Amino acid sequence: MTQVPAFAVVSGAQVHEAVAGREEQVTRMVEAAYRLHGEGLTVNPDSYFLRFPDRPSDRIIALPASVKGDVGVHGIKWISSFPGNVAGGIPRASAVLILNDADTGYPFACLESSIISAARTAASAALAAATLADARGDRPRRVGFVGAGLIARYIHTYLAGNGFTFDELGVHDLSAEHAEGFKEYLGRSEKGEITIHDSAESLIRASDLIVFATVAGEPHVHDPAWFAHNPLVLHVSLRDLSPEIILSSYNIVDDVEHCMKANTSPHLAEQKVGDRDFVAGTLYDVLTERTAPPADKPVVFSPFGLGVLDLAVAKYVYDQVAASGALHTVPGFFHELKRYG
Ligand SMILES: NC(=O)c1ccc[n+]([C@@H]2O[C@H](COP(=O)([O-])OP(=O)(O)OC[C@H]3O[C@@H](n4cnc5c(N)ncnc54)[C@H](O)[C@@H]3O)[C@@H](O)[C@H]2O)c1
């Protein structure tokens, strides 16, 4: 007879324990998920955005997905973004993720997922940075962060974990307090010079690798001339750059269909010109050398964020916790199991 799986609850502390210090392994999981996605071995439907008429800056997004290969699970991430939380001293984003058994469909784990989401986002950004920089022939040594929240911190950790080293580090944030806090964080591990920039322009002009991790809802960086030195741009917050900047850059996305939605900067560029010809390809195309980034243009990576990455990292976490014998299962979670009682 088929067995119903036990149902486990994995806490944020356990997720942290499973991923902290394992940035390279998590990045390899994310790379494998991108490759499975590129090979057609995933199902990744559109994310569903729950929005509130009376709270326009808040949202909760559902990301259902399925991954074959070594990951071999279905599941869904349910992630809230309430930017006002930060003023109250708690993180903007909170999340859970459900893993479903590939054979029976039964959910078998619920994991705290703000850490999984931040880790997969940072791993994806670091993977793109390494792949694109190495294809261009040199790794940037001047990095700048526009937006200095939790995602920027994870991206810094994952850049370092993937071998990036910096002589100069810049920070720009609309909040002086956030910029100072991030500078202090960087100073704990970085030996290079750390500068807070009062303007995005000054930071962009002084950086060869630029990370956008703001909560901007519409473009606030408009002038392509600020990018005349052809930097590598990790456009993780997706809505910072004007269509003119996108159109004058070499653009890589994670998934073209997904990225051309929800008024991202690439979506605005598509609406402006009526086509997608400005997208050179996906990260999978770069990984498989179907396209190569030029040295004489800014290179912009805009990742919409794929649920398949969350599943790959969540399954990795689940396997680590299970192997350590620390899985907390809920006895009797599935109760109504006999067809006729
Ligand atoms: N693409 C993806 O897969 C993905 C995944 C996770 C998060 N994200 C995005 O990353 C972003 C950052 O998330 P977080 O959790 O770090 O948020 P956060 O609220 O902790 O930090 C955002 C920071 O940006 C600053 N900021 C806002 N507007 C700015 C502007 N115009 N210029 C400079 N700084 C500005 C804020 O003061 C704040 O310090 C969010 O937009 C989130 O949606 C993207």
mmCIF file of C-alpha atoms and ligand atoms in Angstrom:
data_model
loop_
_atom_site.group_PDB
_atom_site.id
_atom_site.type_symbol
_atom_site.label_atom_id
_atom_site.label_comp_id
_atom_site.label_asym_id
_atom_site.label_seq_id
_atom_site.Cartn_x
_atom_site.Cartn_y
_atom_site.Cartn_z
ATOM 1 C CA MET A 1 0.000 0.000 0.000
ATOM 2 C CA THR A 2 1.200 3.540 -0.733
ATOM 3 C CA GLN A 3 2.418 5.340 2.389
ATOM 4 C CA VAL A 4 1.246 8.850 3.195
ATOM 5 C CA PRO A 5 4.320 10.962 4.000
ATOM 6 C CA ALA A 6 4.864 12.485 7.423
ATOM 7 C CA PHE A 7 4.309 16.245 7.544
ATOM 8 C CA ALA A 8 7.229 18.327 8.855
ATOM 9 C CA VAL A 9 7.554 21.954 9.946
ATOM 10 C CA VAL A 10 10.991 23.512 9.392
ATOM 11 C CA SER A 11 11.752 26.707 11.339
ATOM 12 C CA GLY A 12 13.765 29.720 10.208
ATOM 13 C CA ALA A 13 16.480 28.745 12.692
ATOM 14 C CA GLN A 14 16.782 25.335 11.007
ATOM 15 C CA VAL A 15 16.808 26.920 7.530
ATOM 16 C CA HIS A 16 19.553 29.303 8.638
ATOM 17 C CA GLU A 17 21.575 26.423 10.055
ATOM 18 C CA ALA A 18 21.230 24.539 6.744
ATOM 19 C CA VAL A 19 22.310 27.383 4.421
ATOM 20 C CA ALA A 20 24.658 29.669 6.426
ATOM 21 C CA GLY A 21 28.252 29.251 5.254
ATOM 22 C CA ARG A 22 27.123 27.038 2.355
ATOM 23 C CA GLU A 23 26.804 29.839 -0.208
ATOM 24 C CA GLU A 24 28.657 27.894 -2.888
ATOM 25 C CA GLN A 25 26.499 24.774 -2.491
ATOM 26 C CA VAL A 26 23.280 26.838 -2.549
ATOM 27 C CA THR A 27 24.524 28.628 -5.675
ATOM 28 C CA ARG A 28 25.137 25.239 -7.333
ATOM 29 C CA MET A 29 21.536 24.187 -6.415
ATOM 30 C CA VAL A 30 20.233 27.365 -8.013
ATOM 31 C CA GLU A 31 22.385 26.860 -11.100
ATOM 32 C CA ALA A 32 21.073 23.287 -11.429
ATOM 33 C CA ALA A 33 17.494 24.599 -11.175
ATOM 34 C CA TYR A 34 18.166 27.177 -13.923
ATOM 35 C CA ARG A 35 19.565 24.399 -16.109
ATOM 36 C CA LEU A 36 16.520 22.155 -15.470
ATOM 37 C CA HIS A 37 14.286 25.138 -16.295
ATOM 38 C CA GLY A 38 16.226 25.789 -19.515
ATOM 39 C CA GLU A 39 15.950 22.101 -20.458
ATOM 40 C CA GLY A 40 12.158 22.168 -20.062
ATOM 41 C CA LEU A 41 12.167 19.962 -16.932
ATOM 42 C CA THR A 42 10.166 22.405 -14.802
ATOM 43 C CA VAL A 43 6.684 23.845 -14.635
ATOM 44 C CA ASN A 44 6.708 27.480 -13.543
ATOM 45 C CA PRO A 45 3.359 29.223 -14.114
ATOM 46 C CA ASP A 46 2.842 32.949 -13.592
ATOM 47 C CA SER A 47 3.150 34.220 -10.058
ATOM 48 C CA TYR A 48 -0.184 35.328 -8.611
ATOM 49 C CA PHE A 49 -0.151 38.800 -7.004
ATOM 50 C CA LEU A 50 -2.703 39.378 -4.217
ATOM 51 C CA ARG A 51 -3.040 43.156 -3.814
ATOM 52 C CA PHE A 52 -5.180 45.334 -1.548
ATOM 53 C CA PRO A 53 -7.085 48.432 -2.757
ATOM 54 C CA ASP A 54 -6.631 50.143 0.620
ATOM 55 C CA ARG A 55 -2.898 49.219 0.971
ATOM 56 C CA PRO A 56 -1.401 49.726 -2.502
ATOM 57 C CA SER A 57 2.229 49.216 -1.508
ATOM 58 C CA ASP A 58 1.591 45.803 0.094
ATOM 59 C CA ARG A 59 1.229 42.458 -1.689
ATOM 60 C CA ILE A 60 1.328 38.708 -1.160
ATOM 61 C CA ILE A 61 2.637 36.605 -4.056
ATOM 62 C CA ALA A 62 1.991 32.911 -4.725
ATOM 63 C CA LEU A 63 4.694 31.103 -6.718
ATOM 64 C CA PRO A 64 3.609 27.541 -7.579
ATOM 65 C CA ALA A 65 6.186 25.404 -9.354
ATOM 66 C CA SER A 66 7.374 21.885 -10.139
ATOM 67 C CA VAL A 67 10.912 20.640 -10.753
ATOM 68 C CA LYS A 68 11.975 17.260 -12.122
ATOM 69 C CA GLY A 69 15.538 15.901 -12.054
ATOM 70 C CA ASP A 70 17.355 15.506 -8.740
ATOM 71 C CA VAL A 71 15.019 17.991 -7.025
ATOM 72 C CA GLY A 72 11.863 16.041 -7.928
ATOM 73 C CA VAL A 73 9.182 17.986 -6.038
ATOM 74 C CA HIS A 74 6.176 20.226 -6.572
ATOM 75 C CA GLY A 75 5.353 23.112 -4.251
ATOM 76 C CA ILE A 76 4.454 26.718 -3.667
ATOM 77 C CA LYS A 77 6.005 29.757 -2.008
ATOM 78 C CA TRP A 78 3.596 32.242 -0.428
ATOM 79 C CA ILE A 79 5.500 35.463 0.252
ATOM 80 C CA SER A 80 4.296 38.778 1.676
ATOM 81 C CA SER A 81 5.891 42.147 0.984
ATOM 82 C CA PHE A 82 4.782 44.830 3.452
ATOM 83 C CA PRO A 83 7.426 47.602 3.075
ATOM 84 C CA GLY A 84 5.996 49.500 6.063
ATOM 85 C CA ASN A 85 7.199 46.690 8.360
ATOM 86 C CA VAL A 86 10.761 48.053 8.173
ATOM 87 C CA ALA A 87 9.810 51.274 10.031
ATOM 88 C CA GLY A 88 8.407 49.036 12.797
ATOM 89 C CA GLY A 89 11.707 47.179 13.077
ATOM 90 C CA ILE A 90 10.724 43.894 11.382
ATOM 91 C CA PRO A 91 11.611 42.656 7.870
ATOM 92 C CA ARG A 92 9.577 43.681 4.824
ATOM 93 C CA ALA A 93 9.129 40.134 3.557
ATOM 94 C CA SER A 94 7.768 37.030 5.320
ATOM 95 C CA ALA A 95 7.070 33.679 3.732
ATOM 96 C CA VAL A 96 6.249 30.009 3.970
ATOM 97 C CA LEU A 97 6.872 27.319 1.378
ATOM 98 C CA ILE A 98 5.041 24.024 0.997
ATOM 99 C CA LEU A 99 6.793 21.024 -0.573
ATOM 100 C CA ASN A 100 4.560 18.419 -2.247
ATOM 101 C CA ASP A 101 5.512 14.814 -2.896
ATOM 102 C CA ALA A 102 5.966 14.253 -6.641
ATOM 103 C CA ASP A 103 4.185 10.851 -6.644
ATOM 104 C CA THR A 104 1.188 11.322 -4.364
ATOM 105 C CA GLY A 105 0.867 15.115 -4.433
ATOM 106 C CA TYR A 106 0.783 15.088 -0.611
ATOM 107 C CA PRO A 107 2.333 18.132 1.055
ATOM 108 C CA PHE A 108 5.170 16.837 3.246
ATOM 109 C CA ALA A 109 6.789 19.979 4.631
ATOM 110 C CA CYS A 110 6.123 23.605 5.487
ATOM 111 C CA LEU A 111 9.318 25.663 5.684
ATOM 112 C CA GLU A 112 9.956 29.203 6.901
ATOM 113 C CA SER A 113 10.859 30.755 3.610
ATOM 114 C CA SER A 114 12.040 34.379 3.934
ATOM 115 C CA ILE A 115 15.581 32.993 4.315
ATOM 116 C CA ILE A 116 15.123 30.504 1.440
ATOM 117 C CA SER A 117 13.805 33.324 -0.743
ATOM 118 C CA ALA A 118 16.657 35.710 0.158
ATOM 119 C CA ALA A 119 19.235 32.941 -0.312
ATOM 120 C CA ARG A 120 17.933 31.870 -3.729
ATOM 121 C CA THR A 121 17.690 35.511 -4.854
ATOM 122 C CA ALA A 122 21.248 36.216 -3.735
ATOM 123 C CA ALA A 123 22.560 32.950 -5.184
ATOM 124 C CA SER A 124 20.921 33.762 -8.508
ATOM 125 C CA ALA A 125 22.437 37.284 -8.501
ATOM 126 C CA ALA A 126 25.905 35.983 -7.594
ATOM 127 C CA LEU A 127 25.659 33.223 -10.222
ATOM 128 C CA ALA A 128 24.719 35.814 -12.873
ATOM 129 C CA ALA A 129 27.516 38.142 -11.735
ATOM 130 C CA ALA A 130 30.124 35.372 -11.872
ATOM 131 C CA THR A 131 28.919 33.931 -15.197
ATOM 132 C CA LEU A 132 28.612 37.313 -16.930
ATOM 133 C CA ALA A 133 31.840 38.762 -15.487
ATOM 134 C CA ASP A 134 33.842 35.638 -16.321
ATOM 135 C CA ALA A 135 32.418 35.624 -19.866
ATOM 136 C CA ARG A 136 33.549 39.253 -20.188
ATOM 137 C CA GLY A 137 36.993 38.276 -18.951
ATOM 138 C CA ASP A 138 37.311 40.098 -15.650
ATOM 139 C CA ARG A 139 35.669 40.338 -12.234
ATOM 140 C CA PRO A 140 34.677 43.827 -11.054
ATOM 141 C CA ARG A 141 36.521 45.092 -7.964
ATOM 142 C CA ARG A 142 34.341 48.163 -7.320
ATOM 143 C CA VAL A 143 30.825 47.229 -6.139
ATOM 144 C CA GLY A 144 27.938 49.576 -5.375
ATOM 145 C CA PHE A 145 24.642 48.793 -3.602
ATOM 146 C CA VAL A 146 21.559 50.927 -4.357
ATOM 147 C CA GLY A 147 19.139 49.987 -1.574
ATOM 148 C CA ALA A 148 20.669 48.584 1.587
ATOM 149 C CA GLY A 149 18.161 46.131 3.067
ATOM 150 C CA LEU A 150 18.127 42.413 3.760
ATOM 151 C CA ILE A 151 18.391 41.386 0.092
ATOM 152 C CA ALA A 152 21.458 43.609 -0.431
ATOM 153 C CA ARG A 153 23.067 41.973 2.622
ATOM 154 C CA TYR A 154 22.377 38.451 1.298
ATOM 155 C CA ILE A 155 23.688 39.402 -2.167
ATOM 156 C CA HIS A 156 26.908 40.702 -0.614
ATOM 157 C CA THR A 157 27.272 37.447 1.356
ATOM 158 C CA TYR A 158 26.719 35.363 -1.788
ATOM 159 C CA LEU A 159 29.123 37.466 -3.910
ATOM 160 C CA ALA A 160 31.793 36.916 -1.253
ATOM 161 C CA GLY A 161 30.862 33.215 -1.000
ATOM 162 C CA ASN A 162 31.352 32.911 -4.773
ATOM 163 C CA GLY A 163 34.839 34.366 -4.724
ATOM 164 C CA PHE A 164 34.267 38.072 -5.414
ATOM 165 C CA THR A 165 36.698 40.419 -3.655
ATOM 166 C CA PHE A 166 36.433 44.197 -3.682
ATOM 167 C CA ASP A 167 38.820 47.151 -3.353
ATOM 168 C CA GLU A 168 35.978 49.686 -3.168
ATOM 169 C CA LEU A 169 32.419 49.283 -1.880
ATOM 170 C CA GLY A 170 29.710 51.939 -2.264
ATOM 171 C CA VAL A 171 26.299 52.269 -0.622
ATOM 172 C CA HIS A 172 23.374 54.500 -1.562
ATOM 173 C CA ASP A 173 20.033 54.399 0.235
ATOM 174 C CA LEU A 174 17.274 56.988 0.607
ATOM 175 C CA SER A 175 17.486 56.323 4.345
ATOM 176 C CA ALA A 176 20.742 57.548 5.921
ATOM 177 C CA GLU A 177 20.137 55.124 8.804
ATOM 178 C CA HIS A 178 19.903 52.116 6.444
ATOM 179 C CA ALA A 179 23.039 53.220 4.556
ATOM 180 C CA GLU A 180 24.970 53.547 7.834
ATOM 181 C CA GLY A 181 23.741 50.171 9.094
ATOM 182 C CA PHE A 182 24.821 48.491 5.853
ATOM 183 C CA LYS A 183 28.207 50.236 5.900
ATOM 184 C CA GLU A 184 28.736 48.937 9.423
ATOM 185 C CA TYR A 185 27.752 45.411 8.278
ATOM 186 C CA LEU A 186 30.196 45.561 5.314
ATOM 187 C CA GLY A 187 32.984 46.791 7.583
ATOM 188 C CA ARG A 188 32.753 43.600 9.660
ATOM 189 C CA SER A 189 34.131 41.466 6.785
ATOM 190 C CA GLU A 190 35.474 43.810 4.064
ATOM 191 C CA LYS A 191 38.969 45.298 4.031
ATOM 192 C CA GLY A 192 38.316 47.631 1.040
ATOM 193 C CA GLU A 193 37.270 51.285 1.236
ATOM 194 C CA ILE A 194 33.539 51.700 2.023
ATOM 195 C CA THR A 195 31.803 54.921 0.926
ATOM 196 C CA ILE A 196 28.247 56.153 1.406
ATOM 197 C CA HIS A 197 27.089 58.061 -1.691
ATOM 198 C CA ASP A 198 24.450 60.801 -1.420
ATOM 199 C CA SER A 199 23.228 60.192 -4.940
ATOM 200 C CA ALA A 200 22.588 57.163 -7.124
ATOM 201 C CA GLU A 201 24.546 58.922 -9.893
ATOM 202 C CA SER A 202 27.729 59.198 -7.842
ATOM 203 C CA LEU A 203 27.490 55.533 -6.744
ATOM 204 C CA ILE A 204 26.773 54.245 -10.276
ATOM 205 C CA ARG A 205 29.639 56.214 -11.838
ATOM 206 C CA ALA A 206 32.027 54.866 -9.165
ATOM 207 C CA SER A 207 31.048 51.154 -9.485
ATOM 208 C CA ASP A 208 31.737 48.378 -12.015
ATOM 209 C CA LEU A 209 29.243 46.006 -10.365
ATOM 210 C CA ILE A 210 25.980 47.664 -9.299
ATOM 211 C CA VAL A 211 23.295 45.923 -7.221
ATOM 212 C CA PHE A 212 19.787 47.391 -7.212
ATOM 213 C CA ALA A 213 17.831 46.109 -4.181
ATOM 214 C CA THR A 214 15.406 48.964 -3.453
ATOM 215 C CA VAL A 215 11.642 48.909 -3.070
ATOM 216 C CA ALA A 216 11.128 51.482 -5.865
ATOM 217 C CA GLY A 217 7.801 50.988 -7.656
ATOM 218 C CA GLU A 218 8.846 52.944 -10.750
ATOM 219 C CA PRO A 219 12.097 54.025 -12.424
ATOM 220 C CA HIS A 220 14.185 56.550 -10.484
ATOM 221 C CA VAL A 221 17.399 56.187 -12.538
ATOM 222 C CA HIS A 222 16.905 57.698 -15.983
ATOM 223 C CA ASP A 223 20.162 58.769 -17.622
ATOM 224 C CA PRO A 224 22.050 56.198 -19.755
ATOM 225 C CA ALA A 225 25.143 58.451 -19.525
ATOM 226 C CA TRP A 226 25.655 57.342 -15.886
ATOM 227 C CA PHE A 227 26.419 53.861 -17.311
ATOM 228 C CA ALA A 228 28.929 55.053 -19.946
ATOM 229 C CA HIS A 229 31.668 52.943 -18.261
ATOM 230 C CA ASN A 230 29.702 49.741 -19.141
ATOM 231 C CA PRO A 231 29.196 48.272 -15.667
ATOM 232 C CA LEU A 232 27.592 44.929 -14.784
ATOM 233 C CA VAL A 233 24.189 45.630 -13.207
ATOM 234 C CA LEU A 234 22.233 43.201 -10.998
ATOM 235 C CA HIS A 235 18.771 44.710 -11.305
ATOM 236 C CA VAL A 236 17.205 42.565 -8.589
ATOM 237 C CA SER A 237 14.489 45.055 -7.600
ATOM 238 C CA LEU A 238 13.410 45.170 -11.277
ATOM 239 C CA ARG A 239 11.776 48.628 -11.424
ATOM 240 C CA ASP A 240 14.686 51.058 -10.884
ATOM 241 C CA LEU A 241 15.896 51.646 -14.456
ATOM 242 C CA SER A 242 14.223 53.748 -17.159
ATOM 243 C CA PRO A 243 13.321 52.074 -20.469
ATOM 244 C CA GLU A 244 16.070 54.203 -22.109
ATOM 245 C CA ILE A 245 18.721 52.549 -19.921
ATOM 246 C CA ILE A 246 17.319 49.072 -20.607
ATOM 247 C CA LEU A 247 17.204 49.796 -24.341
ATOM 248 C CA SER A 248 20.837 50.962 -24.422
ATOM 249 C CA SER A 249 22.094 47.875 -22.507
ATOM 250 C CA TYR A 250 22.759 44.178 -23.150
ATOM 251 C CA ASN A 251 19.885 42.532 -21.232
ATOM 252 C CA ILE A 252 19.781 39.111 -19.636
ATOM 253 C CA VAL A 253 16.692 37.869 -17.758
ATOM 254 C CA ASP A 254 15.837 34.648 -15.923
ATOM 255 C CA ASP A 255 12.705 33.943 -17.978
ATOM 256 C CA VAL A 256 11.521 36.248 -20.771
ATOM 257 C CA GLU A 257 7.766 35.613 -20.338
ATOM 258 C CA HIS A 258 7.889 36.178 -16.588
ATOM 259 C CA CYS A 259 9.991 39.320 -16.808
ATOM 260 C CA MET A 260 7.663 41.081 -19.242
ATOM 261 C CA LYS A 261 5.012 41.540 -16.562
ATOM 262 C CA ALA A 262 4.076 43.665 -13.557
ATOM 263 C CA ASN A 263 5.653 46.897 -14.896
ATOM 264 C CA THR A 264 9.240 45.779 -14.462
ATOM 265 C CA SER A 265 11.727 47.988 -16.333
ATOM 266 C CA PRO A 266 12.019 45.415 -19.180
ATOM 267 C CA HIS A 267 8.194 45.350 -19.339
ATOM 268 C CA LEU A 268 8.136 49.182 -19.600
ATOM 269 C CA ALA A 269 10.788 48.992 -22.343
ATOM 270 C CA GLU A 270 8.693 46.431 -24.232
ATOM 271 C CA GLN A 271 5.640 48.694 -23.961
ATOM 272 C CA LYS A 272 7.710 51.602 -25.309
ATOM 273 C CA VAL A 273 9.153 49.905 -28.410
ATOM 274 C CA GLY A 274 6.533 47.195 -29.033
ATOM 275 C CA ASP A 275 8.983 44.270 -29.154
ATOM 276 C CA ARG A 276 11.430 42.230 -27.025
ATOM 277 C CA ASP A 277 14.422 42.416 -29.312
ATOM 278 C CA PHE A 278 16.383 44.270 -26.620
ATOM 279 C CA VAL A 279 16.561 41.022 -24.555
ATOM 280 C CA ALA A 280 19.752 39.167 -25.528
ATOM 281 C CA GLY A 281 18.690 35.980 -23.721
ATOM 282 C CA THR A 282 18.293 34.205 -20.416
ATOM 283 C CA LEU A 283 20.875 33.281 -17.799
ATOM 284 C CA TYR A 284 20.547 29.693 -19.101
ATOM 285 C CA ASP A 285 21.594 30.989 -22.539
ATOM 286 C CA VAL A 286 24.702 32.557 -20.964
ATOM 287 C CA LEU A 287 25.448 29.400 -18.937
ATOM 288 C CA THR A 288 25.240 27.312 -22.113
ATOM 289 C CA GLU A 289 27.202 29.889 -24.154
ATOM 290 C CA ARG A 290 24.379 30.638 -26.577
ATOM 291 C CA THR A 291 25.031 34.331 -26.015
ATOM 292 C CA ALA A 292 28.016 36.227 -24.632
ATOM 293 C CA PRO A 293 28.000 39.652 -22.962
ATOM 294 C CA PRO A 294 29.855 42.431 -24.798
ATOM 295 C CA ALA A 295 32.501 44.574 -23.097
ATOM 296 C CA ASP A 296 31.337 47.780 -24.781
ATOM 297 C CA LYS A 297 27.793 48.022 -23.332
ATOM 298 C CA PRO A 298 26.301 48.026 -19.844
ATOM 299 C CA VAL A 299 25.186 44.473 -18.981
ATOM 300 C CA VAL A 300 21.905 44.294 -17.037
ATOM 301 C CA PHE A 301 20.570 41.131 -15.350
ATOM 302 C CA SER A 302 16.863 41.431 -14.434
ATOM 303 C CA PRO A 303 15.639 38.295 -12.599
ATOM 304 C CA PHE A 304 11.864 38.100 -12.096
ATOM 305 C CA GLY A 305 12.415 35.393 -9.503
ATOM 306 C CA LEU A 306 11.389 31.841 -10.373
ATOM 307 C CA GLY A 307 9.513 29.545 -8.000
ATOM 308 C CA VAL A 308 11.636 26.639 -9.251
ATOM 309 C CA LEU A 309 14.654 28.188 -7.496
ATOM 310 C CA ASP A 310 12.750 28.323 -4.196
ATOM 311 C CA LEU A 311 11.809 24.661 -4.549
ATOM 312 C CA ALA A 312 15.399 23.635 -5.285
ATOM 313 C CA VAL A 313 16.745 25.468 -2.214
ATOM 314 C CA ALA A 314 13.835 24.299 -0.014
ATOM 315 C CA LYS A 315 14.414 20.657 -0.981
ATOM 316 C CA TYR A 316 18.136 21.088 -0.221
ATOM 317 C CA VAL A 317 17.243 22.499 3.218
ATOM 318 C CA TYR A 318 14.703 19.738 3.881
ATOM 319 C CA ASP A 319 17.263 17.054 2.984
ATOM 320 C CA GLN A 320 19.888 18.630 5.275
ATOM 321 C CA VAL A 321 17.487 18.848 8.227
ATOM 322 C CA ALA A 322 16.211 15.293 7.616
ATOM 323 C CA ALA A 323 19.774 13.931 7.403
ATOM 324 C CA SER A 324 20.668 15.602 10.720
ATOM 325 C CA GLY A 325 17.714 13.838 12.388
ATOM 326 C CA ALA A 326 16.175 17.154 13.487
ATOM 327 C CA LEU A 327 13.004 17.077 11.388
ATOM 328 C CA HIS A 328 9.939 18.098 13.468
ATOM 329 C CA THR A 329 7.000 16.106 12.157
ATOM 330 C CA VAL A 330 3.381 16.630 13.184
ATOM 331 C CA PRO A 331 1.870 13.261 14.279
ATOM 332 C CA GLY A 332 -1.535 12.568 12.784
ATOM 333 C CA PHE A 333 -1.384 15.554 10.403
ATOM 334 C CA PHE A 334 -3.098 13.511 7.668
ATOM 335 C CA HIS A 335 -5.905 11.767 9.481
ATOM 336 C CA GLU A 336 -8.743 10.794 7.149
ATOM 337 C CA LEU A 337 -6.929 8.003 5.305
ATOM 338 C CA LYS A 338 -9.324 4.994 5.111
ATOM 339 C CA ARG A 339 -11.681 5.236 2.159
ATOM 340 C CA TYR A 340 -14.754 3.960 4.025
ATOM 341 C CA GLY A 341 -13.750 4.980 7.518
HETATM 342 N N1 LIG B 1 13.884 39.574 -8.316
HETATM 343 C C1 LIG B 1 13.775 38.750 -7.282
HETATM 344 O O1 LIG B 1 13.813 37.531 -7.419
HETATM 345 C C2 LIG B 1 13.633 39.313 -5.899
HETATM 346 C C3 LIG B 1 13.582 38.444 -4.804
HETATM 347 C C4 LIG B 1 13.492 38.961 -3.516
HETATM 348 C C5 LIG B 1 13.414 40.348 -3.347
HETATM 349 N N2 LIG B 1 13.429 41.156 -4.440
HETATM 350 C C6 LIG B 1 13.322 42.604 -4.302
HETATM 351 O O2 LIG B 1 14.453 43.101 -3.601
HETATM 352 C C7 LIG B 1 14.080 44.379 -3.086
HETATM 353 C C8 LIG B 1 14.736 44.614 -1.739
HETATM 354 O O3 LIG B 1 14.172 43.764 -0.758
HETATM 355 P P1 LIG B 1 14.557 43.930 0.800
HETATM 356 O O4 LIG B 1 13.891 42.821 1.518
HETATM 357 O O5 LIG B 1 16.018 44.111 0.923
HETATM 358 O O6 LIG B 1 13.807 45.304 1.137
HETATM 359 P P2 LIG B 1 14.101 46.296 2.351
HETATM 360 O O7 LIG B 1 12.856 47.091 2.546
HETATM 361 O O8 LIG B 1 14.701 45.557 3.493
HETATM 362 O O9 LIG B 1 15.249 47.272 1.789
HETATM 363 C C9 LIG B 1 15.039 48.127 0.686
HETATM 364 C C10 LIG B 1 15.924 49.351 0.884
HETATM 365 O O10 LIG B 1 15.831 50.178 -0.289
HETATM 366 C C11 LIG B 1 15.829 51.530 0.121
HETATM 367 N N3 LIG B 1 15.251 52.309 -0.966
HETATM 368 C C12 LIG B 1 13.964 52.390 -1.357
HETATM 369 N N4 LIG B 1 13.839 53.160 -2.457
HETATM 370 C C13 LIG B 1 15.101 53.565 -2.774
HETATM 371 C C14 LIG B 1 15.632 54.365 -3.819
HETATM 372 N N5 LIG B 1 14.854 54.901 -4.757
HETATM 373 N N6 LIG B 1 16.976 54.589 -3.830
HETATM 374 C C15 LIG B 1 17.792 54.043 -2.893
HETATM 375 N N7 LIG B 1 17.320 53.262 -1.878
HETATM 376 C C16 LIG B 1 15.996 53.032 -1.828
HETATM 377 C C17 LIG B 1 15.032 51.519 1.409
HETATM 378 O O11 LIG B 1 15.307 52.655 2.213
HETATM 379 C C18 LIG B 1 15.519 50.222 2.073
HETATM 380 O O12 LIG B 1 16.645 50.437 2.900
HETATM 381 C C19 LIG B 1 12.551 44.433 -3.101
HETATM 382 O O13 LIG B 1 12.130 45.287 -4.159
HETATM 383 C C20 LIG B 1 12.149 43.016 -3.431
HETATM 384 O O14 LIG B 1 10.924 42.943 -4.144
HETATM 385 C C21 LIG B 1 13.553 40.668 -5.694
#
